[in-house]
XYZ file of C-alpha atoms in Angstrom:
492
model
C 13.885 9.407 -15.548
C 10.208 8.590 -16.103
C 9.487 9.403 -12.410
C 7.339 6.318 -11.867
C 7.207 6.308 -8.063
C 9.985 8.713 -7.012
C 10.556 12.086 -8.668
C 13.975 13.452 -9.609
C 14.109 15.396 -6.330
C 13.670 12.146 -4.388
C 10.077 12.832 -3.286
C 6.775 11.187 -4.216
C 4.898 14.221 -5.536
C 4.015 14.445 -9.232
C 5.019 10.866 -10.000
C 3.011 8.421 -12.099
C 2.116 6.473 -8.933
C 0.834 9.618 -7.177
C -1.626 10.186 -10.045
C -2.714 6.566 -10.578
C -2.788 5.325 -6.974
C -6.213 5.684 -5.360
C -6.223 2.147 -3.990
C -8.428 1.421 -0.970
C -5.920 -0.738 0.941
C -2.217 -0.450 1.725
C -1.620 -3.938 0.290
C -3.262 -2.772 -2.970
C -0.966 0.269 -3.034
C 2.105 -1.955 -2.628
C 0.963 -4.270 -5.422
C 0.252 -1.339 -7.763
C 3.785 -0.040 -7.171
C 5.161 -3.513 -8.027
C 3.051 -3.687 -11.206
C 4.260 -0.263 -12.369
C 7.894 -1.175 -11.707
C 7.523 -4.630 -13.300
C 5.156 -4.401 -16.288
C 4.232 -7.651 -18.055
C 4.913 -8.894 -21.571
C 2.273 -11.618 -21.255
C -0.529 -10.260 -23.481
C -2.984 -12.925 -22.304
C -2.569 -11.880 -18.663
C -2.874 -8.188 -19.590
C -6.074 -8.751 -21.561
C -7.505 -10.602 -18.572
C -6.773 -7.533 -16.405
C -8.331 -5.247 -19.023
C -11.526 -7.323 -19.143
C -11.929 -7.103 -15.360
C -11.345 -3.319 -15.428
C -13.858 -2.989 -18.283
C -16.471 -5.059 -16.407
C -16.061 -2.955 -13.242
C -16.514 0.258 -15.257
C -19.520 -1.094 -17.152
C -21.330 -2.246 -13.990
C -20.424 0.923 -12.016
C -19.447 -1.232 -9.024
C -15.998 0.291 -8.477
C -17.248 2.851 -5.909
C -19.059 0.253 -3.772
C -16.114 -2.145 -4.023
C -13.658 0.614 -3.107
C -15.565 1.466 0.078
C -15.816 -2.191 1.108
C -12.120 -2.859 0.440
C -11.247 0.191 2.559
C -13.000 -1.467 5.529
C -11.187 -4.781 4.935
C -7.769 -3.130 5.393
C -4.221 -4.471 5.115
C -4.743 -8.228 5.609
C -1.346 -9.090 4.079
C 0.593 -7.374 6.862
C -1.635 -8.815 9.606
C -1.179 -12.339 8.179
C 2.590 -11.858 7.996
C 2.547 -11.056 11.725
C 0.280 -14.022 12.355
C 2.778 -16.281 10.555
C 5.541 -14.963 12.838
C 3.234 -15.354 15.899
C 3.726 -11.650 16.634
C 0.164 -10.529 15.829
C -1.237 -8.174 18.463
C -4.821 -8.214 19.744
C -5.800 -5.256 17.535
C -4.356 -7.028 14.476
C -6.683 -9.953 15.176
C -9.590 -7.535 15.676
C -8.877 -6.038 12.220
C -8.600 -9.548 10.753
C -11.953 -10.432 12.354
C -13.657 -7.316 10.949
C -12.002 -7.816 7.537
C -12.966 -11.449 6.923
C -16.485 -10.734 8.211
C -16.968 -8.459 5.156
C -15.930 -11.111 2.591
C -19.474 -12.542 2.098
C -20.733 -9.012 1.305
C -17.842 -8.544 -1.151
C -18.689 -11.832 -2.873
C -22.283 -10.657 -3.172
C -21.208 -7.527 -5.093
C -18.844 -9.531 -7.336
C -21.545 -12.118 -8.133
C -23.676 -9.354 -9.733
C -20.978 -8.669 -12.351
C -21.141 -10.987 -15.349
C -17.459 -11.315 -16.219
C -15.825 -14.729 -16.310
C -12.350 -13.345 -15.533
C -13.672 -11.471 -12.493
C -15.486 -14.577 -11.258
C -12.191 -16.519 -11.481
C -10.619 -13.847 -9.285
C -13.590 -14.016 -6.894
C -13.055 -17.791 -6.485
C -9.541 -17.064 -5.162
C -11.068 -14.882 -2.437
C -12.341 -17.535 -0.014
C -14.768 -16.951 2.817
C -13.752 -17.977 6.328
C -16.936 -18.471 8.395
C -15.209 -20.721 10.989
C -12.356 -18.281 11.604
C -14.750 -15.334 11.620
C -17.009 -17.021 14.227
C -13.989 -18.006 16.342
C -12.587 -14.463 16.383
C -15.999 -12.944 17.173
C -16.406 -15.400 20.026
C -12.858 -15.167 21.395
C -12.015 -11.457 21.181
C -13.364 -8.428 22.980
C -14.968 -5.863 20.627
C -12.155 -3.332 21.185
C -9.210 -5.209 22.703
C -6.211 -3.366 24.244
C -2.993 -2.884 22.248
C -1.018 -5.629 24.011
C -1.935 -8.951 25.651
C 0.118 -8.356 28.837
C -2.557 -5.996 30.228
C -5.277 -8.635 29.846
C -8.868 -7.896 28.858
C -8.360 -9.352 25.360
C -10.344 -12.601 25.554
C -14.116 -12.092 25.586
C -16.424 -13.070 28.437
C -17.968 -16.583 28.336
C -15.342 -17.845 25.836
C -13.566 -19.923 28.494
C -15.194 -21.114 31.763
C -11.921 -21.294 33.719
C -10.991 -17.733 32.766
C -14.471 -16.459 33.728
C -14.165 -18.135 37.137
C -10.770 -16.543 37.803
C -12.046 -13.154 36.668
C -15.123 -13.439 38.909
C -12.896 -13.941 41.936
C -11.190 -10.619 41.196
C -14.318 -8.688 40.261
C -16.403 -10.000 43.181
C -13.710 -9.011 45.688
C -15.391 -5.636 46.256
C -18.657 -7.150 47.480
C -16.853 -9.603 49.775
C -14.938 -6.716 51.402
C -18.145 -4.702 51.979
C -19.740 -7.738 53.645
C -16.630 -8.355 55.764
C -16.538 -4.708 56.903
C -20.186 -4.823 58.088
C -19.625 -8.146 59.824
C -16.507 -6.946 61.690
C -18.190 -3.698 62.755
C -21.032 -5.674 64.323
C -18.615 -8.131 65.962
C -16.362 -5.456 67.510
C -18.895 -2.641 67.889
C -16.329 -0.175 66.440
C -17.967 2.416 64.147
C -14.665 3.634 62.577
C -13.624 0.144 61.416
C -13.147 -0.123 57.677
C -11.515 -2.573 55.271
C -8.984 -1.161 52.746
C -6.265 -2.128 50.260
C -2.954 -0.754 49.056
C -0.265 -2.202 46.817
C 2.408 -2.350 49.517
C 0.497 -3.920 52.414
C -2.373 -5.601 50.558
C -5.753 -5.897 52.355
C -6.124 -4.584 55.917
C -8.658 -3.610 58.592
C -8.229 0.026 59.696
C -9.398 1.370 63.085
C -9.053 4.973 64.285
C -6.539 5.741 67.095
C -9.366 6.563 69.515
C -11.088 3.201 69.156
C -7.912 1.104 68.722
C -7.433 1.036 72.506
C -10.622 -1.038 72.872
C -10.245 -4.749 73.326
C -9.972 -6.360 69.882
C -10.578 -9.994 68.879
C -7.550 -12.280 69.295
C -7.410 -12.897 65.501
C -6.465 -9.224 64.870
C -2.716 -8.923 64.152
C -1.244 -5.403 63.941
C 0.195 -4.743 60.497
C 0.886 -0.975 60.432
C 0.635 2.053 62.741
C -0.340 5.429 61.272
C -0.695 8.877 62.859
C -4.481 8.643 63.227
C -5.155 4.936 62.825
C -3.992 1.382 63.351
C -4.113 -1.278 60.642
C -4.695 -4.987 61.295
C -4.823 -8.242 59.365
C -6.822 -11.391 60.167
C -6.163 -14.966 58.954
C -9.462 -14.841 57.020
C -8.461 -11.612 55.240
C -4.960 -12.947 54.530
C -6.421 -16.074 52.958
C -8.778 -13.968 50.824
C -5.876 -11.722 49.741
C -3.805 -14.690 48.553
C -6.766 -16.049 46.653
C -7.602 -12.753 44.900
C -4.029 -11.810 43.981
C -3.239 -15.274 42.673
C -6.527 -15.292 40.690
C -5.458 -12.080 38.892
C -2.115 -13.513 37.810
C -3.737 -16.858 37.002
C -6.390 -15.104 34.887
C -3.678 -13.252 32.968
C -1.695 -16.476 32.490
C -4.832 -18.268 31.292
C -5.611 -15.411 28.916
C -2.106 -15.532 27.414
C -2.388 -19.294 26.917
C -5.796 -18.893 25.205
C -4.384 -16.134 22.981
C -1.456 -18.347 21.902
C -3.943 -21.137 21.207
C -6.012 -18.736 19.084
C -2.919 -17.763 17.028
C -2.117 -21.454 16.485
C -5.672 -22.260 15.351
C -5.702 -19.340 12.878
C -2.263 -20.327 11.540
C -3.678 -23.668 10.335
C -5.498 -21.734 7.563
C -2.637 -19.301 6.949
C -1.962 -20.433 3.349
C -5.613 -19.963 2.324
C -5.812 -16.618 4.133
C -2.665 -15.334 2.389
C -3.960 -16.480 -1.036
C -7.214 -14.596 -0.384
C -5.330 -11.469 0.736
C -3.254 -11.552 -2.482
C -6.425 -11.866 -4.583
C -7.983 -8.968 -2.627
C -4.912 -6.796 -3.327
C -5.226 -7.669 -7.033
C -8.928 -6.791 -7.005
C -8.084 -3.504 -5.284
C -5.562 -2.545 -8.004
C -7.929 -3.468 -10.858
C -10.766 -1.618 -9.129
C -8.414 1.366 -8.797
C -7.653 1.175 -12.559
C -11.407 1.280 -13.258
C -11.904 4.265 -10.936
C -9.013 6.254 -12.447
C -10.036 5.384 -16.034
C -13.441 6.983 -15.425
C -12.178 9.964 -13.387
C -9.286 10.822 -15.732
C -10.952 9.931 -19.059
C -8.562 7.121 -20.064
C -9.155 4.692 -22.933
C -8.622 0.937 -23.218
C -5.424 0.256 -25.192
C -5.469 -2.416 -27.889
C -2.682 -4.939 -27.364
C -1.828 -6.237 -30.797
C 0.512 -8.905 -32.120
C 1.373 -6.562 -35.040
C 4.527 -4.529 -34.359
C 4.237 -0.784 -33.761
C 2.942 1.930 -31.444
C -0.027 3.997 -32.587
C -1.311 6.699 -30.219
C -4.147 9.078 -31.008
C -4.526 12.109 -28.745
C -1.937 10.953 -26.214
C -1.500 12.933 -22.977
C 1.101 12.950 -20.205
C -0.713 11.515 -17.113
C 1.151 13.721 -14.629
C 1.631 16.973 -16.572
C -2.042 17.141 -17.590
C -3.016 17.010 -13.894
C -0.526 19.578 -12.580
C -0.544 22.143 -15.411
C -2.816 25.158 -15.123
C -3.179 25.390 -18.917
C -5.126 23.062 -21.187
C -2.945 20.101 -22.056
C -2.280 19.730 -25.784
C -2.781 16.080 -26.810
C -0.536 14.684 -29.556
C -0.544 11.684 -31.877
C 2.326 9.299 -32.448
C 2.934 6.571 -35.000
C 5.892 4.194 -34.953
C 5.839 1.058 -37.107
C 8.041 -1.124 -39.324
C 8.351 1.650 -41.923
C 8.698 4.517 -39.467
C 10.940 3.462 -36.590
C 12.563 6.725 -35.440
C 11.294 10.247 -34.898
C 13.880 13.042 -34.821
C 12.191 15.653 -32.598
C 13.328 19.286 -32.820
C 11.966 22.480 -31.327
C 12.754 25.153 -28.736
C 13.502 24.515 -25.059
C 10.244 24.415 -23.047
C 8.499 23.455 -26.310
C 7.356 20.057 -24.977
C 9.852 17.606 -26.512
C 10.586 15.799 -23.240
C 6.890 15.706 -22.286
C 6.019 14.165 -25.670
C 8.706 11.501 -25.278
C 7.906 10.677 -21.662
C 4.146 10.498 -22.250
C 4.740 7.906 -24.972
C 6.791 5.754 -22.581
C 4.236 6.141 -19.756
C 1.303 5.268 -22.030
C 3.120 2.118 -23.195
C 4.096 1.259 -19.612
C 0.516 1.666 -18.315
C -0.791 -0.461 -21.182
C 1.601 -3.241 -20.132
C 0.390 -3.005 -16.516
C -3.167 -3.774 -17.636
C -4.379 -0.229 -17.003
C -6.340 2.110 -19.249
C -4.215 4.938 -20.712
C -4.425 8.740 -21.171
C -5.331 8.971 -24.876
C -8.266 8.788 -27.297
C -7.100 5.521 -28.829
C -3.956 3.392 -28.503
C -2.702 0.329 -30.326
C 0.530 -1.265 -29.078
C 2.436 -4.205 -30.487
C 4.995 -6.327 -28.611
C 7.468 -4.241 -26.545
C 10.276 -5.933 -24.631
C 11.951 -2.985 -22.861
C 11.821 0.773 -22.398
C 15.180 2.578 -22.413
C 15.646 6.240 -21.463
C 18.546 8.636 -21.830
C 17.028 11.809 -20.422
C 18.296 14.604 -18.195
C 21.828 15.520 -17.173
C 23.323 14.495 -13.863
C 26.746 13.532 -12.601
C 27.814 10.766 -10.255
C 30.586 12.430 -8.245
C 30.787 9.621 -5.681
C 31.340 7.125 -8.485
C 33.880 9.440 -10.119
C 31.743 9.959 -13.229
C 31.112 13.330 -14.876
C 27.802 14.312 -16.494
C 29.224 13.338 -19.879
C 30.428 9.967 -18.559
C 26.986 9.173 -17.108
C 25.420 10.117 -20.435
C 27.809 7.926 -22.405
C 27.369 4.948 -20.021
C 23.586 5.102 -20.404
C 23.868 5.485 -24.193
C 26.261 2.516 -24.376
C 23.761 0.437 -22.373
C 21.029 1.269 -24.919
C 23.262 0.549 -27.920
C 24.270 -2.820 -26.443
C 20.861 -4.029 -25.295
C 18.022 -2.503 -27.326
C 16.208 -4.758 -29.812
C 13.743 -4.169 -32.669
C 10.910 -4.424 -30.080
C 12.400 -1.898 -27.620
C 11.164 1.640 -27.051
C 14.112 4.063 -26.799
C 13.945 7.679 -25.606
C 17.071 9.717 -26.391
C 16.917 13.305 -25.147
C 19.626 15.658 -26.389
C 22.450 13.154 -26.450
C 25.899 14.744 -26.755
C 25.127 17.970 -24.890
C 27.632 17.095 -22.144
C 30.601 17.839 -24.423
C 31.641 20.290 -27.169
C 29.211 21.021 -29.996
C 31.104 19.196 -32.736
C 31.848 16.099 -30.603
C 28.268 16.066 -29.332
C 26.868 16.262 -32.856
C 29.152 13.405 -33.977
C 28.001 11.219 -31.068
C 24.316 11.980 -31.654
C 24.694 11.317 -35.401
C 26.516 8.000 -34.829
C 24.013 6.820 -32.196
C 21.008 7.698 -34.380
C 22.431 5.868 -37.392
C 23.413 2.816 -35.317
C 19.905 2.503 -33.845
C 18.208 3.099 -37.213
C 20.440 0.685 -39.164
C 21.361 -2.083 -36.742
C 18.801 -2.213 -33.924
C 15.767 -0.682 -35.579
C 14.221 0.017 -32.171
C 11.202 2.318 -31.821
C 13.059 5.551 -31.065
C 12.147 9.091 -30.063
C 15.292 11.161 -30.593
C 15.060 14.761 -29.322
C 17.893 17.060 -30.335
C 18.997 20.669 -30.779
C 21.472 19.624 -33.479
C 19.524 20.740 -36.519
C 22.017 18.883 -38.746
C 20.343 15.582 -37.768
C 17.210 16.571 -39.698
C 18.935 15.488 -42.944
C 19.023 11.829 -41.783
C 15.557 10.945 -43.259
C 16.955 11.638 -46.721
C 19.187 8.549 -46.434
C 17.188 6.447 -43.950
C 13.540 5.877 -44.915
C 12.644 4.584 -41.407
C 13.504 7.994 -39.844
C 10.992 10.868 -39.800
C 11.373 14.499 -38.684
C 8.822 16.078 -36.349
C 8.967 19.437 -34.574
C 7.237 21.494 -31.902
C 6.552 25.152 -32.677
C 6.614 28.405 -30.769
C 5.326 31.790 -32.032
C 5.877 35.389 -30.979
C 2.844 37.058 -29.491
C 2.615 40.476 -27.754
C 6.379 40.729 -27.210
C 6.420 37.222 -25.702
C 6.789 33.623 -26.853
C 3.873 31.218 -26.924
C 4.716 27.510 -27.010
C 2.149 25.632 -29.086
C 3.123 22.151 -27.766
C 1.769 20.693 -30.998
C 3.822 17.989 -32.755
C 4.003 18.603 -36.501
C 5.703 16.671 -39.283
C-alpha cells in the first residue's frame, strides 16, 4: 500500500524507490531496494549511516564518487559468475577496469575526515596483483566468448605466441613458396591458394597444365579453367598450420581456466569489497538525493514518539504540478491517535502515507522530506489502505479489509505505527461505523500504537471526549468561483 518499489498497478513508476534511487551501480540499486524493504531497528547502525551521508554532503564529494562508482560497475554479479567459473572474457575485462579504479576511489575517501567512512573504506581493499594479472593476461577489448580465441593478450604466454606466429606467418610462407615454384616450373599462371574443403593447393591454368610438371605434384582437383595440385611440402605445412590453430585455441582455453582459478583464490576478499562498494554507493546516493530534494537529517531518539515538522510526501511532491503543502505531525505518549476527517481528494491518504514513508526512510539511514524530524523507537509499520478483493482466494473486498484489520489488532504494539484508512467502508454504513469505532477504541485502549485513523464516519470525532490519547484533525476544502479548492492543510 505504501508503493515502496512496485505501485498498485504493478509497475515501477511513482514508487518511493523510483524517486530515491539514483545509485551509480546496479549492485547499489539492488542493495537500496533491500534496505527499503527491510529497514533497521538498530539505532547505532542507522546513526553510523547518517554520519557517512552527512560527511559526504559536507565535503561535496558525492558527485565525484558517483561518477567513479559508475565506471566500477556491477562487481557483485561478475564475482558471482567467477565463483561459478562461468565468467566470460568481457566480465573479466570489466573486473579489470573496475579494480583498477579502486586506488583512485580510496584517494577521494581519504580526503573526507569521517571515522565511520574510513571504516567503510578499509573494507574496500585494493587488488594490485589481480589488477596487474588481468592487464597482462587479457586483450584490451576481448571477444564475447572464449571459443573464438583472441582473448589472451600477446606476450603473456610464450607457447601461445609461438602457435599464433605459425598461423599468422603462414601468408608470407605461401608467397615465398609461390615465387619459388614459379621459378622452378617456369609457369607464369602458377599460384598457391587455400579453401576450407581442400586446404592448401597449387593452381595452374588449363593452358599451362599440359606442360611437364615436377614429379612431386599430385593432382588434387580439376576445374573448368585450371588444375589444382598438392605437394608433400605443402601438405606438411598445411598439417602444421591447421594443428597450430586448434592448439593455440586449446592453449588459450587452458590459460583462461587457469586465470579464473587464480582470481578465485581471492574471491572472498573481492566479494567483501564489492559489498562495501554497494553500501558506499547507496550512502552516496542518499547524500545526492538529500541535497537535490532538500531533505533533512532525522533525529533518532530513545524517547517514544514521532514529531514531524513540515513533512512532505516524497513521491507526490515530485509528480504534482501544484506546490506541495507540507504538514506537521505529533504523536507521543499523551497523543497516540489522530482521527483524520475531511473530504475525498482532501489529502488524508497522502498525509498518512507520507508519515509512514518518512519514518521508513529514517530507519533506512536516509535523510527525509521534512524541515525537522524526531523519531523514537518504532518496531513495525502496519497499513490498512485501499480497497481490493482477492477473487482467486475467494475473499471479497470486505473480507480482505477485515483480515488486514485483524492482523493489525493481533500484532501491533505500543511502538508500532498504524495507518487505518476508512475502515468499514466495505459493508453497510451502520456495520462499518461499528467496526471502525470498535477498532479505534481497541487500539487506543489496549495497544496504544501510534495511529493515523482516516474516516468519513463523523461520529468517531466524539472519541477524544472519552479517550485523552485521541485527537481530531481535519483537512479543509473551500468553494471558490463555482469550484472546490482543496487546501491540503491539516488543522486541529
